[in-house]
C-alpha cells in the first residue's frame, strides 16, 4: 500500500473522476492536485470558475469514503508577481511547481517542460541559446518560490532535464549544474518544504531517472530533507506507476521514511519496495 499526493483528474488535464482514482488495493491515503487556475490562458490548468466545485467535491468524498484517507491539494505554478502557492490557502496542501521561465517577446509565458520544439524556441529567443542561463533561471525561480511563496511540497524539482535527453546540452556532473542544485537544496533546507520524488518521467519514457535524479536524492538525504513519492498521475491507471522501482532507488539513497498525510497531519512513515508500513 502506498500514498500519493500528485494526481490530476478531469478538473484539469487529467482523465477520470476523483472516484476513479480510489484504488483501495494501492493507496491508503490520496491527495488530488489539479493544476491551479492561471492568470493567463493555458490548455492544462483548471478554469477559475471550477475551483469552488473542485474543493467541494473533494470535501464531500472525504465524508463518504471510509477506506482511504482523502486530501485536497493544488499544483500551483510560480510566476513572479502573478501567481504562487501561498495564494491558495483553501486546500489541505499545495505542490509548488515551476513550469514557466520568463516570457517570449510577445509576452507569452515560456513553458520549460512542454514539447521540445517550443523549448528550443524559448531558449533561442529569450536566452540567446545560452542553456546554462536558462537552467539557471529555472532554479533561480524555484528558489524564489521557496522564499517568497512556499508550497507544502516542492514538485518535480529537476523536470526541465527532459529537455536534456541523451545529455544533449550538458551532463549532470558538470560543476555549474551541481552548484545550482546545491544552492537550491540550501534554500529547501531553510524553507521546511517536503520534496517530491516524481515517477512520471519514467513511465512516460521522458526520463531514465525519477525527478529528481538519484545523485540529487543522495544530497537531499544527506540534508535530512523529508520526501514524498508520487506519480503525477493523469489517469487512474498511473496511480502507483514505477513506485516499486523508485522506492528501491530511494532505499539505495539511504531513505527509510516517506512523508504521508494521515489524520490531517504530515507524518514520516517507514517504507520498503512494496509500500509504506507502520511499526
Ligand atoms: Zn507539474
Ligand atoms: Zn502534475
Short mmCIF file of C-alpha atoms and ligand atoms in Angstrom, two decimals:
data_model
loop_
_atom_site.label_atom_id
_atom_site.label_comp_id
_atom_site.label_asym_id
_atom_site.label_seq_id
_atom_site.Cartn_x
_atom_site.Cartn_y
_atom_site.Cartn_z
CA UNK A 1 0.00 0.00 0.00
CA UNK A 2 1.13 3.49 -0.83
CA UNK A 3 0.17 7.15 -0.56
CA UNK A 4 0.17 9.61 -3.47
CA UNK A 5 -0.48 13.36 -3.36
CA UNK A 6 0.14 14.26 -7.01
CA UNK A 7 -2.86 13.31 -9.16
CA UNK A 8 -4.76 15.09 -11.94
CA UNK A 9 -8.45 14.44 -12.71
CA UNK A 10 -10.79 15.82 -15.37
CA UNK A 11 -10.87 19.13 -13.46
CA UNK A 12 -7.61 19.96 -15.25
CA UNK A 13 -5.74 17.93 -17.87
CA UNK A 14 -6.19 14.52 -16.24
CA UNK A 15 -8.63 11.76 -17.17
CA UNK A 16 -11.20 10.33 -14.79
CA UNK A 17 -13.19 11.43 -11.76
CA UNK A 18 -11.99 11.50 -8.15
CA UNK A 19 -13.72 8.17 -7.51
CA UNK A 20 -11.87 6.57 -10.44
CA UNK A 21 -8.61 7.18 -8.55
CA UNK A 22 -9.71 5.47 -5.32
CA UNK A 23 -7.83 2.22 -5.87
CA UNK A 24 -8.26 0.64 -2.44
CA UNK A 25 -5.68 -2.07 -3.13
CA UNK A 26 -2.98 0.52 -3.99
CA UNK A 27 -3.27 3.55 -1.70
CA UNK A 28 -4.37 4.19 1.86
CA UNK A 29 -4.04 7.97 1.59
CA UNK A 30 -4.51 10.08 -1.54
CA UNK A 31 -4.41 13.75 -2.43
CA UNK A 32 -5.82 15.39 -5.53
CA UNK A 33 -3.68 18.13 -7.05
CA UNK A 34 -5.20 19.66 -10.15
CA UNK A 35 -3.28 22.49 -11.79
CA UNK A 36 -4.46 25.64 -10.03
CA UNK A 37 -6.11 28.29 -12.25
CA UNK A 38 -3.59 30.52 -14.03
CA UNK A 39 -4.00 34.25 -14.66
CA UNK A 40 -3.35 33.67 -18.39
CA UNK A 41 -4.71 31.15 -20.87
CA UNK A 42 -3.48 27.57 -20.62
CA UNK A 43 -4.67 24.27 -22.08
CA UNK A 44 -3.91 22.31 -18.92
CA UNK A 45 -4.85 24.45 -15.88
CA UNK A 46 -8.21 24.33 -14.13
CA UNK A 47 -10.62 27.09 -15.06
CA UNK A 48 -11.01 29.67 -12.28
CA UNK A 49 -14.77 29.13 -12.08
CA UNK A 50 -14.28 25.39 -11.41
CA UNK A 51 -12.22 25.83 -8.23
CA UNK A 52 -15.13 26.00 -5.73
CA UNK A 53 -16.76 22.87 -7.22
CA UNK A 54 -13.39 21.07 -7.18
CA UNK A 55 -12.83 21.72 -3.50
CA UNK A 56 -16.46 20.98 -2.60
CA UNK A 57 -16.47 17.64 -4.41
CA UNK A 58 -13.32 16.53 -2.57
CA UNK A 59 -14.81 17.54 0.80
CA UNK A 60 -17.94 15.55 0.00
CA UNK A 61 -15.90 12.49 -0.92
CA UNK A 62 -13.98 12.74 2.37
CA UNK A 63 -17.25 12.27 4.23
CA UNK A 64 -18.40 9.24 2.29
CA UNK A 65 -15.13 7.32 1.79
CA UNK A 66 -14.09 5.21 4.75
CA UNK A 67 -11.24 3.02 3.49
CA UNK A 68 -8.91 5.68 2.03
CA UNK A 69 -7.87 8.99 3.56
CA UNK A 70 -8.60 11.78 1.07
CA UNK A 71 -6.99 15.21 0.89
CA UNK A 72 -7.42 18.29 -1.27
CA UNK A 73 -4.43 19.85 -2.95
CA UNK A 74 -3.44 22.04 -5.86
CA UNK A 75 -0.36 22.03 -8.05
CA UNK A 76 0.40 25.73 -8.24
CA UNK A 77 2.73 27.49 -10.65
CA UNK A 78 5.14 30.17 -9.62
CA UNK A 79 5.30 33.23 -11.86
CA UNK A 80 6.74 36.25 -10.01
CA UNK A 81 4.12 38.93 -9.26
CA UNK A 82 1.41 36.81 -10.91
CA UNK A 83 0.86 33.55 -9.05
CA UNK A 84 2.42 31.40 -6.32
CA UNK A 85 1.50 28.55 -3.96
CA UNK A 86 0.79 30.83 -0.99
CA UNK A 87 -2.05 32.46 -2.98
CA UNK A 88 -4.05 29.27 -2.37
CA UNK A 89 -5.00 28.68 1.25
CA UNK A 90 -8.18 26.60 0.79
CA UNK A 91 -6.76 23.13 0.02
CA UNK A 92 -5.09 20.85 2.58
CA UNK A 93 -1.70 21.28 0.87
CA UNK A 94 -0.03 22.77 -2.21
CA UNK A 95 2.58 21.45 -4.61
CA UNK A 96 4.73 24.28 -5.96
CA UNK A 97 5.99 23.58 -9.48
CA UNK A 98 7.89 25.79 -11.88
CA UNK A 99 6.57 25.15 -15.41
CA UNK A 100 7.37 28.59 -16.86
CA UNK A 101 10.53 30.65 -17.04
CA UNK A 102 10.17 34.21 -18.32
CA UNK A 103 8.28 35.28 -21.44
CA UNK A 104 8.70 35.43 -25.20
CA UNK A 105 8.97 38.95 -26.71
CA UNK A 106 5.18 38.84 -27.34
CA UNK A 107 4.51 38.23 -23.63
CA UNK A 108 3.67 34.50 -23.89
CA UNK A 109 4.97 32.53 -20.92
CA UNK A 110 7.67 30.04 -21.90
CA UNK A 111 6.79 26.51 -20.79
CA UNK A 112 10.06 24.78 -19.98
CA UNK A 113 8.71 21.23 -19.72
CA UNK A 114 6.48 21.32 -22.80
CA UNK A 115 7.27 19.99 -26.25
CA UNK A 116 10.93 20.16 -27.20
CA UNK A 117 10.49 22.44 -30.22
CA UNK A 118 8.78 25.04 -28.03
CA UNK A 119 11.62 24.67 -25.55
CA UNK A 120 14.15 25.35 -28.32
CA UNK A 121 12.17 28.42 -29.45
CA UNK A 122 12.29 29.95 -25.96
CA UNK A 123 15.91 29.02 -25.46
CA UNK A 124 16.76 30.94 -28.61
CA UNK A 125 14.50 33.98 -28.33
CA UNK A 126 14.69 34.51 -24.54
CA UNK A 127 18.16 33.19 -23.68
CA UNK A 128 20.03 33.56 -26.96
CA UNK A 129 20.68 29.78 -26.82
CA UNK A 130 22.57 30.12 -23.54
CA UNK A 131 21.29 26.90 -21.96
CA UNK A 132 23.21 27.47 -18.73
CA UNK A 133 21.42 30.80 -18.29
CA UNK A 134 18.06 29.13 -18.99
CA UNK A 135 18.63 26.32 -16.48
CA UNK A 136 20.00 28.86 -14.01
CA UNK A 137 16.82 30.92 -14.35
CA UNK A 138 14.67 27.82 -13.78
CA UNK A 139 16.41 27.01 -10.50
CA UNK A 140 16.51 30.68 -9.51
CA UNK A 141 12.71 30.80 -9.88
CA UNK A 142 12.45 27.63 -7.80
CA UNK A 143 14.48 29.24 -5.01
CA UNK A 144 12.48 32.46 -5.26
CA UNK A 145 9.23 30.49 -4.92
CA UNK A 146 10.54 28.70 -1.84
CA UNK A 147 11.44 32.03 -0.25
CA UNK A 148 8.50 34.19 -1.31
CA UNK A 149 5.56 31.84 -1.78
CA UNK A 150 6.45 28.49 -0.23
CA UNK A 151 4.34 25.43 -1.01
CA UNK A 152 3.87 22.37 1.20
CA UNK A 153 5.67 20.21 -1.38
CA UNK A 154 8.27 21.14 -3.98
CA UNK A 155 7.13 19.47 -7.24
CA UNK A 156 9.42 17.67 -9.73
CA UNK A 157 12.42 19.88 -8.91
CA UNK A 158 14.62 19.00 -11.92
CA UNK A 159 11.91 18.25 -14.50
CA UNK A 160 13.50 20.57 -17.07
CA UNK A 161 16.03 17.77 -17.59
CA UNK A 162 13.55 16.13 -20.01
CA UNK A 163 14.82 18.73 -22.50
CA UNK A 164 18.36 17.42 -21.96
CA UNK A 165 17.79 13.85 -23.19
CA UNK A 166 20.97 11.94 -24.04
CA UNK A 167 22.88 14.83 -22.42
CA UNK A 168 22.14 16.98 -25.46
CA UNK A 169 23.22 20.16 -23.68
CA UNK A 170 25.27 19.02 -20.68
CA UNK A 171 25.96 16.18 -18.27
CA UNK A 172 24.65 16.45 -14.74
CA UNK A 173 28.13 16.08 -13.25
CA UNK A 174 29.19 19.47 -14.61
CA UNK A 175 30.10 21.79 -11.71
CA UNK A 176 27.79 24.67 -12.72
CA UNK A 177 24.76 22.33 -12.70
CA UNK A 178 25.75 20.70 -9.42
CA UNK A 179 26.14 24.19 -7.95
CA UNK A 180 22.58 25.16 -9.00
CA UNK A 181 21.23 22.04 -7.30
CA UNK A 182 23.29 22.58 -4.14
CA UNK A 183 22.18 26.22 -3.92
CA UNK A 184 18.58 25.09 -4.28
CA UNK A 185 18.95 22.43 -1.58
CA UNK A 186 20.28 25.12 0.80
CA UNK A 187 17.02 27.05 0.33
CA UNK A 188 14.93 23.86 0.60
CA UNK A 189 16.56 23.24 3.99
CA UNK A 190 15.55 26.61 5.40
CA UNK A 191 12.07 26.64 3.81
CA UNK A 192 10.89 23.45 5.52
CA UNK A 193 9.18 22.05 2.40
CA UNK A 194 8.79 18.37 1.60
CA UNK A 195 10.47 17.39 -1.68
CA UNK A 196 8.51 15.30 -4.15
CA UNK A 197 10.06 12.26 -5.82
CA UNK A 198 8.05 12.01 -9.03
CA UNK A 199 7.87 8.92 -11.29
CA UNK A 200 6.04 10.41 -14.29
CA UNK A 201 9.14 10.82 -16.47
CA UNK A 202 9.91 7.13 -16.01
CA UNK A 203 6.58 5.68 -17.11
CA UNK A 204 6.17 8.29 -19.83
CA UNK A 205 9.67 7.40 -21.04
CA UNK A 206 10.75 11.05 -20.99
CA UNK A 207 13.49 10.42 -18.44
CA UNK A 208 15.63 7.47 -17.42
CA UNK A 209 15.61 8.60 -13.79
CA UNK A 210 12.93 9.98 -11.45
CA UNK A 211 12.60 13.69 -10.72
CA UNK A 212 14.93 14.44 -9.03
CA UNK A 213 17.90 12.37 -10.22
CA UNK A 214 19.42 9.78 -7.83
CA UNK A 215 22.55 11.87 -7.11
CA UNK A 216 20.25 14.73 -6.02
CA UNK A 217 18.28 12.31 -3.83
CA UNK A 218 21.53 11.45 -2.07
CA UNK A 219 22.18 15.13 -1.37
CA UNK A 220 18.63 15.56 -0.07
CA UNK A 221 19.09 12.58 2.22
CA UNK A 222 22.40 13.99 3.50
CA UNK A 223 20.49 17.16 4.44
CA UNK A 224 17.69 15.19 6.13
CA UNK A 225 15.03 16.64 3.87
CA UNK A 226 11.64 14.87 4.01
CA UNK A 227 10.29 13.38 0.78
CA UNK A 228 7.04 12.12 -0.72
CA UNK A 229 6.75 9.59 -3.51
CA UNK A 230 4.21 10.44 -6.19
CA UNK A 231 3.33 9.53 -9.75
CA UNK A 232 1.85 12.81 -11.04
CA UNK A 233 -0.91 10.53 -12.39
CA UNK A 234 -3.03 11.98 -15.18
CA UNK A 235 -5.01 8.72 -15.43
CA UNK A 236 -6.19 6.30 -12.71
CA UNK A 237 -4.04 3.52 -14.24
CA UNK A 238 -0.91 5.58 -13.39
CA UNK A 239 -1.64 5.84 -9.67
CA UNK A 240 1.42 3.88 -8.46
CA UNK A 241 3.37 3.52 -11.71
CA UNK A 242 7.10 2.93 -11.11
CA UNK A 243 6.66 3.19 -7.32
CA UNK A 244 8.38 -0.12 -6.66
CA UNK A 245 11.45 0.64 -8.80
CA UNK A 246 11.74 4.19 -7.46
CA UNK A 247 11.34 3.02 -3.85
CA UNK A 248 14.38 0.82 -4.49
CA UNK A 249 16.37 3.87 -5.67
CA UNK A 250 15.27 5.72 -2.53
CA UNK A 251 16.38 2.86 -0.30
CA UNK A 252 19.76 2.81 -2.09
CA UNK A 253 19.99 6.57 -1.50
CA UNK A 254 19.60 5.96 2.23
CA UNK A 255 15.96 6.92 2.73
CA UNK A 256 13.96 4.96 5.30
CA UNK A 257 10.86 7.17 5.57
CA UNK A 258 8.27 8.79 3.34
CA UNK A 259 6.07 11.71 4.34
CA UNK A 260 2.36 11.00 4.19
CA UNK A 261 -0.79 12.78 5.27
CA UNK A 262 -2.65 10.85 7.93
CA UNK A 263 -5.09 12.19 10.48
CA UNK A 264 -4.75 15.59 8.74
CA UNK A 265 -1.06 15.77 9.57
CA UNK A 266 2.16 15.15 7.68
CA UNK A 267 3.98 12.23 9.26
CA UNK A 268 7.05 10.25 8.28
CA UNK A 269 6.39 6.53 7.94
CA UNK A 270 8.56 3.53 7.05
CA UNK A 271 8.55 2.07 3.57
CA UNK A 272 10.10 -0.69 1.52
CA UNK A 273 9.81 -1.62 -2.16
CA UNK A 274 6.27 -2.92 -1.54
CA UNK A 275 4.89 0.16 0.15
CA UNK A 276 4.55 2.11 3.36
CA UNK A 277 4.05 0.42 6.70
CA UNK A 278 3.55 1.35 10.31
CA UNK A 279 5.62 -0.20 13.09
ZN1 LIG B 1 3.90 19.71 -12.93
ZN1 LIG B 2 1.33 17.47 -12.04
#
